[in-house]
mmCIF file of C-alpha atoms in Angstrom:
data_model
loop_
_atom_site.group_PDB
_atom_site.id
_atom_site.type_symbol
_atom_site.label_atom_id
_atom_site.label_comp_id
_atom_site.label_asym_id
_atom_site.label_seq_id
_atom_site.Cartn_x
_atom_site.Cartn_y
_atom_site.Cartn_z
ATOM 1 C CA MET R 1 -20.016 -37.823 73.389
ATOM 2 C CA LEU R 2 -18.907 -41.482 73.530
ATOM 3 C CA ARG R 3 -21.331 -42.289 76.362
ATOM 4 C CA GLY R 4 -24.168 -40.780 74.337
ATOM 5 C CA LEU R 5 -23.163 -42.712 71.235
ATOM 6 C CA THR R 6 -22.983 -45.958 73.229
ATOM 7 C CA ALA R 7 -26.488 -45.382 74.587
ATOM 8 C CA ILE R 8 -27.764 -44.805 71.048
ATOM 9 C CA LEU R 9 -26.209 -48.013 69.758
ATOM 10 C CA GLU R 10 -27.628 -50.088 72.638
ATOM 11 C CA ARG R 11 -31.133 -49.681 71.240
ATOM 12 C CA ASP R 12 -32.387 -50.629 67.794
ATOM 13 C CA MET R 13 -31.325 -47.639 65.679
ATOM 14 C CA THR R 14 -31.266 -47.398 61.923
ATOM 15 C CA TYR R 15 -28.149 -46.280 60.085
ATOM 16 C CA LYS R 16 -29.925 -43.112 58.945
ATOM 17 C CA GLU R 17 -30.825 -42.197 62.535
ATOM 18 C CA LEU R 18 -27.219 -42.719 63.557
ATOM 19 C CA THR R 19 -25.765 -40.572 60.760
ATOM 20 C CA ASP R 20 -28.373 -37.850 61.294
ATOM 21 C CA ARG R 21 -27.455 -37.671 64.986
ATOM 22 C CA VAL R 22 -23.705 -37.564 64.330
ATOM 23 C CA ILE R 23 -24.010 -34.920 61.585
ATOM 24 C CA SER R 24 -26.299 -32.771 63.729
ATOM 25 C CA GLY R 25 -23.884 -32.929 66.643
ATOM 26 C CA ALA R 26 -20.919 -32.033 64.466
ATOM 27 C CA ARG R 27 -22.813 -29.105 62.941
ATOM 28 C CA ASN R 28 -23.698 -27.730 66.385
ATOM 29 C CA ARG R 29 -20.146 -28.003 67.687
ATOM 30 C CA ASN R 30 -18.401 -26.604 64.612
ATOM 31 C CA VAL R 31 -20.801 -23.860 63.591
ATOM 32 C CA ARG R 32 -18.207 -21.185 64.388
ATOM 33 C CA ARG R 33 -15.685 -22.993 62.245
ATOM 34 C CA ALA R 34 -17.605 -21.947 59.138
ATOM 35 C CA CYS R 35 -17.564 -18.536 57.494
ATOM 36 C CA ALA R 36 -19.833 -17.223 54.758
ATOM 37 C CA LEU R 37 -18.853 -14.761 52.032
ATOM 38 C CA ALA R 38 -21.021 -12.662 49.745
ATOM 39 C CA VAL R 39 -19.745 -12.065 46.212
ATOM 40 C CA PRO R 40 -21.859 -9.036 45.238
ATOM 41 C CA VAL R 41 -22.401 -8.573 41.503
ATOM 42 C CA ALA R 42 -23.960 -5.446 39.985
ATOM 43 C CA GLY R 43 -24.799 -4.263 36.492
ATOM 44 C CA GLU R 44 -26.240 -5.823 33.373
ATOM 45 C CA GLY R 45 -25.021 -7.647 30.289
ATOM 46 C CA GLU R 46 -21.383 -6.910 29.476
ATOM 47 C CA ASP R 47 -21.132 -4.374 32.315
ATOM 48 C CA LEU R 48 -21.212 -6.765 35.271
ATOM 49 C CA SER R 49 -18.908 -5.817 38.139
ATOM 50 C CA VAL R 50 -17.956 -7.182 41.555
ATOM 51 C CA LEU R 51 -18.243 -5.034 44.656
ATOM 52 C CA LEU R 52 -15.226 -5.326 46.968
ATOM 53 C CA GLU R 53 -14.256 -3.579 50.167
ATOM 54 C CA VAL R 54 -11.103 -2.495 51.972
ATOM 55 C CA ARG R 55 -10.953 -3.513 55.617
ATOM 56 C CA ALA R 56 -10.651 -0.686 58.124
ATOM 57 C CA SER R 57 -7.095 0.120 59.213
ATOM 58 C CA THR R 58 -8.218 -0.038 62.865
ATOM 59 C CA LEU R 59 -9.108 -3.749 62.735
ATOM 60 C CA ASP R 60 -6.888 -6.210 64.590
ATOM 61 C CA THR R 61 -6.843 -8.767 61.760
ATOM 62 C CA GLN R 62 -5.932 -8.052 58.141
ATOM 63 C CA PRO R 63 -6.291 -4.261 58.368
ATOM 64 C CA GLY R 64 -6.317 -2.463 55.034
ATOM 65 C CA GLU R 65 -6.719 -5.615 52.947
ATOM 66 C CA VAL R 66 -9.135 -5.965 50.048
ATOM 67 C CA CYS R 67 -11.831 -8.523 50.801
ATOM 68 C CA LEU R 68 -15.396 -9.653 50.213
ATOM 69 C CA PRO R 69 -18.148 -9.061 52.784
ATOM 70 C CA GLY R 70 -18.362 -11.995 55.136
ATOM 71 C CA GLY R 71 -17.922 -13.466 58.566
ATOM 72 C CA GLY R 72 -18.690 -16.337 60.900
ATOM 73 C CA VAL R 73 -21.885 -18.358 60.676
ATOM 74 C CA GLU R 74 -23.764 -17.837 63.932
ATOM 75 C CA PRO R 75 -25.586 -20.598 65.847
ATOM 76 C CA GLY R 76 -28.976 -21.318 64.295
ATOM 77 C CA GLU R 77 -28.017 -19.554 61.076
ATOM 78 C CA THR R 78 -27.384 -21.033 57.641
ATOM 79 C CA PRO R 79 -24.342 -19.970 55.601
ATOM 80 C CA GLU R 80 -26.726 -18.356 53.082
ATOM 81 C CA GLU R 81 -28.310 -16.257 55.822
ATOM 82 C CA ALA R 82 -24.882 -15.337 57.183
ATOM 83 C CA ALA R 83 -23.664 -14.107 53.786
ATOM 84 C CA LEU R 84 -26.638 -11.775 53.357
ATOM 85 C CA ARG R 85 -26.431 -10.576 56.970
ATOM 86 C CA GLU R 86 -22.730 -9.768 56.720
ATOM 87 C CA LEU R 87 -23.312 -7.876 53.461
ATOM 88 C CA GLU R 88 -25.934 -5.706 55.131
ATOM 89 C CA GLU R 89 -23.914 -5.184 58.314
ATOM 90 C CA GLU R 90 -20.713 -4.227 56.492
ATOM 91 C CA LEU R 91 -22.058 -2.270 53.516
ATOM 92 C CA GLY R 92 -25.630 -1.442 54.470
ATOM 93 C CA ILE R 93 -27.150 -2.996 51.350
ATOM 94 C CA ARG R 94 -29.408 -5.951 50.646
ATOM 95 C CA ALA R 95 -29.190 -8.355 47.736
ATOM 96 C CA ARG R 96 -30.795 -11.404 46.176
ATOM 97 C CA LEU R 97 -29.103 -14.673 46.992
ATOM 98 C CA GLY R 98 -27.589 -16.512 44.040
ATOM 99 C CA PRO R 99 -25.826 -19.862 43.684
ATOM 100 C CA ALA R 100 -23.133 -21.195 45.958
ATOM 101 C CA LEU R 101 -19.574 -20.988 44.643
ATOM 102 C CA ASP R 102 -16.754 -23.443 45.296
ATOM 103 C CA ARG R 103 -15.924 -23.730 48.970
ATOM 104 C CA GLU R 104 -12.440 -22.924 50.206
ATOM 105 C CA ILE R 105 -10.356 -23.762 53.259
ATOM 106 C CA GLY R 106 -9.227 -20.534 54.898
ATOM 107 C CA PRO R 107 -6.728 -19.687 57.639
ATOM 108 C CA ALA R 108 -6.715 -22.008 60.652
ATOM 109 C CA GLY R 109 -8.788 -24.546 58.740
ATOM 110 C CA LEU R 110 -11.932 -22.416 58.488
ATOM 111 C CA LEU R 111 -14.510 -23.632 55.987
ATOM 112 C CA ILE R 112 -15.334 -20.718 53.679
ATOM 113 C CA CYS R 113 -18.763 -20.788 51.994
ATOM 114 C CA PRO R 114 -19.052 -18.125 49.248
ATOM 115 C CA PHE R 115 -22.309 -17.196 47.539
ATOM 116 C CA LEU R 116 -22.976 -15.108 44.488
ATOM 117 C CA VAL R 117 -25.437 -12.314 45.362
ATOM 118 C CA ARG R 118 -27.220 -9.965 42.994
ATOM 119 C CA LEU R 119 -27.277 -6.234 43.786
ATOM 120 C CA GLU R 120 -30.477 -4.511 42.765
ATOM 121 C CA PRO R 121 -30.473 -1.331 40.620
ATOM 122 C CA GLY R 122 -29.931 1.721 42.805
ATOM 123 C CA TRP R 123 -27.706 -0.096 45.294
ATOM 124 C CA GLU R 124 -25.197 2.775 45.122
ATOM 125 C CA THR R 125 -27.567 5.131 46.942
ATOM 126 C CA ALA R 126 -28.123 2.567 49.699
ATOM 127 C CA LEU R 127 -24.414 1.886 50.175
ATOM 128 C CA ARG R 128 -23.439 2.700 53.773
ATOM 129 C CA PRO R 129 -20.063 1.118 54.661
ATOM 130 C CA SER R 130 -19.624 0.415 58.361
ATOM 131 C CA ALA R 131 -16.909 2.769 59.617
ATOM 132 C CA ALA R 132 -15.838 0.180 62.198
ATOM 133 C CA GLU R 133 -15.141 -2.470 59.566
ATOM 134 C CA VAL R 134 -14.802 -0.915 56.117
ATOM 135 C CA GLU R 135 -12.389 1.761 54.888
ATOM 136 C CA GLU R 136 -13.924 1.997 51.413
ATOM 137 C CA ALA R 137 -15.844 0.032 48.793
ATOM 138 C CA PHE R 138 -15.143 -0.159 45.070
ATOM 139 C CA THR R 139 -16.149 -2.162 42.010
ATOM 140 C CA VAL R 140 -14.075 -4.150 39.519
ATOM 141 C CA PRO R 141 -15.423 -5.302 36.143
ATOM 142 C CA LEU R 142 -16.121 -9.016 36.274
ATOM 143 C CA ASP R 143 -14.527 -9.323 32.844
ATOM 144 C CA PHE R 144 -11.202 -8.199 34.356
ATOM 145 C CA PHE R 145 -10.983 -11.401 36.415
ATOM 146 C CA ARG R 146 -12.072 -13.496 33.453
ATOM 147 C CA THR R 147 -9.553 -12.099 30.949
ATOM 148 C CA THR R 148 -6.594 -11.108 33.143
ATOM 149 C CA PRO R 149 -4.559 -14.030 34.526
ATOM 150 C CA PRO R 150 -3.416 -13.393 38.099
ATOM 151 C CA GLU R 151 0.116 -13.894 39.300
ATOM 152 C CA VAL R 152 0.098 -17.233 41.114
ATOM 153 C CA TYR R 153 2.539 -18.272 43.836
ATOM 154 C CA ARG R 154 2.761 -21.822 45.164
ATOM 155 C CA CYS R 155 2.954 -21.838 48.961
ATOM 156 C CA VAL R 156 3.558 -24.601 51.472
ATOM 157 C CA SER R 157 2.100 -25.060 54.951
ATOM 158 C CA ARG R 158 4.006 -27.371 57.315
ATOM 159 C CA THR R 159 3.080 -29.085 60.587
ATOM 160 C CA GLU R 160 5.262 -28.162 63.562
ATOM 161 C CA ALA R 161 4.849 -30.626 66.403
ATOM 162 C CA PRO R 162 5.798 -29.638 69.975
ATOM 163 C CA ALA R 163 9.212 -30.655 71.261
ATOM 164 C CA ASP R 164 7.651 -33.239 73.616
ATOM 165 C CA PHE R 165 5.501 -34.932 70.949
ATOM 166 C CA PRO R 166 5.567 -38.703 71.765
ATOM 167 C CA TYR R 167 6.930 -40.067 68.482
ATOM 168 C CA GLU R 168 7.995 -43.311 70.217
ATOM 169 C CA LYS R 169 4.454 -43.909 71.441
ATOM 170 C CA ILE R 170 3.025 -43.831 67.917
ATOM 171 C CA GLY R 171 5.768 -46.024 66.506
ATOM 172 C CA PHE R 172 8.015 -43.378 64.907
ATOM 173 C CA PRO R 173 10.995 -42.908 67.259
ATOM 174 C CA GLY R 174 12.942 -41.119 64.520
ATOM 175 C CA GLY R 175 10.158 -38.592 63.877
ATOM 176 C CA TYR R 176 7.062 -38.605 61.707
ATOM 177 C CA PRO R 177 7.073 -37.535 58.010
ATOM 178 C CA TRP R 178 4.300 -34.963 58.308
ATOM 179 C CA ARG R 179 2.691 -34.106 55.012
ATOM 180 C CA GLU R 180 2.919 -30.602 53.662
ATOM 181 C CA ARG R 181 -0.139 -28.711 52.469
ATOM 182 C CA ARG R 182 0.457 -26.942 49.182
ATOM 183 C CA PHE R 183 -1.843 -24.188 47.974
ATOM 184 C CA ASP R 184 -1.925 -21.387 45.417
ATOM 185 C CA VAL R 185 -1.914 -17.702 46.301
ATOM 186 C CA PRO R 186 -3.194 -15.697 43.305
ATOM 187 C CA ILE R 187 -2.621 -11.934 43.124
ATOM 188 C CA TRP R 188 -4.356 -9.352 40.938
ATOM 189 C CA MET R 189 -3.599 -5.640 40.920
ATOM 190 C CA TRP R 190 -6.487 -3.270 40.236
ATOM 191 C CA GLU R 191 -5.803 0.474 40.212
ATOM 192 C CA GLY R 192 -3.036 0.082 42.755
ATOM 193 C CA ARG R 193 -5.002 -2.224 45.041
ATOM 194 C CA PRO R 194 -3.782 -5.813 45.563
ATOM 195 C CA ILE R 195 -6.535 -8.421 45.402
ATOM 196 C CA TRP R 196 -4.996 -11.596 46.718
ATOM 197 C CA GLY R 197 -5.220 -14.647 48.959
ATOM 198 C CA LEU R 198 -8.594 -16.145 49.822
ATOM 199 C CA THR R 199 -10.498 -13.304 48.129
ATOM 200 C CA ALA R 200 -8.574 -13.875 44.909
ATOM 201 C CA ARG R 201 -9.101 -17.652 45.092
ATOM 202 C CA VAL R 202 -12.859 -17.176 45.341
ATOM 203 C CA LEU R 203 -12.875 -14.720 42.433
ATOM 204 C CA ARG R 204 -10.646 -17.004 40.379
ATOM 205 C CA GLY R 205 -13.126 -19.828 40.936
ATOM 206 C CA LEU R 206 -15.926 -17.570 39.726
ATOM 207 C CA ALA R 207 -13.925 -16.485 36.673
ATOM 208 C CA GLU R 208 -13.156 -20.110 35.789
ATOM 209 C CA ARG R 209 -16.874 -20.905 35.791
ATOM 210 C CA LEU R 210 -17.353 -18.151 33.203
#
């Protein structure tokens, strides 16, 4: 990377060319560090609802949790394309892409890119949840998230350095005061199902826009 950057700088390159090259390289390397989510909305007028799913109990990660359709952005794919693809793969339905919602930072530093998507009339008959990924799908009135405050818990994430971290080398022989990351974990309950964590943060952001 550094050798390539040095070669670029040795010739007459504009600032725009430099930034375009750096951004393109970063995008190619980190494409699997981004995930896209679809926030499917159905209905009309006052009867708008959000379609959610319950992850299959056989999955290795987060089995049985309520979530939104989504997954990793594949090489050569935009987050918008990934959101629509994941919706179709997980629930068997297509939708019209809507606006982007506020991005979130997920577990392990993943960049989460949620998009509002519009379900067409008759989507219920096309609904085919993937048995490998989805236990069930259900809808919640959008107004529920707008009018019902979630329980919110303030959590803290701390850095744990290895025992052999060279504090002396960086000028902190007594240890470094690592900063803590503080974040909210909202929780809603809907008909006995907990809607929480990243899914709830995305829905809370949508509700706040309303």
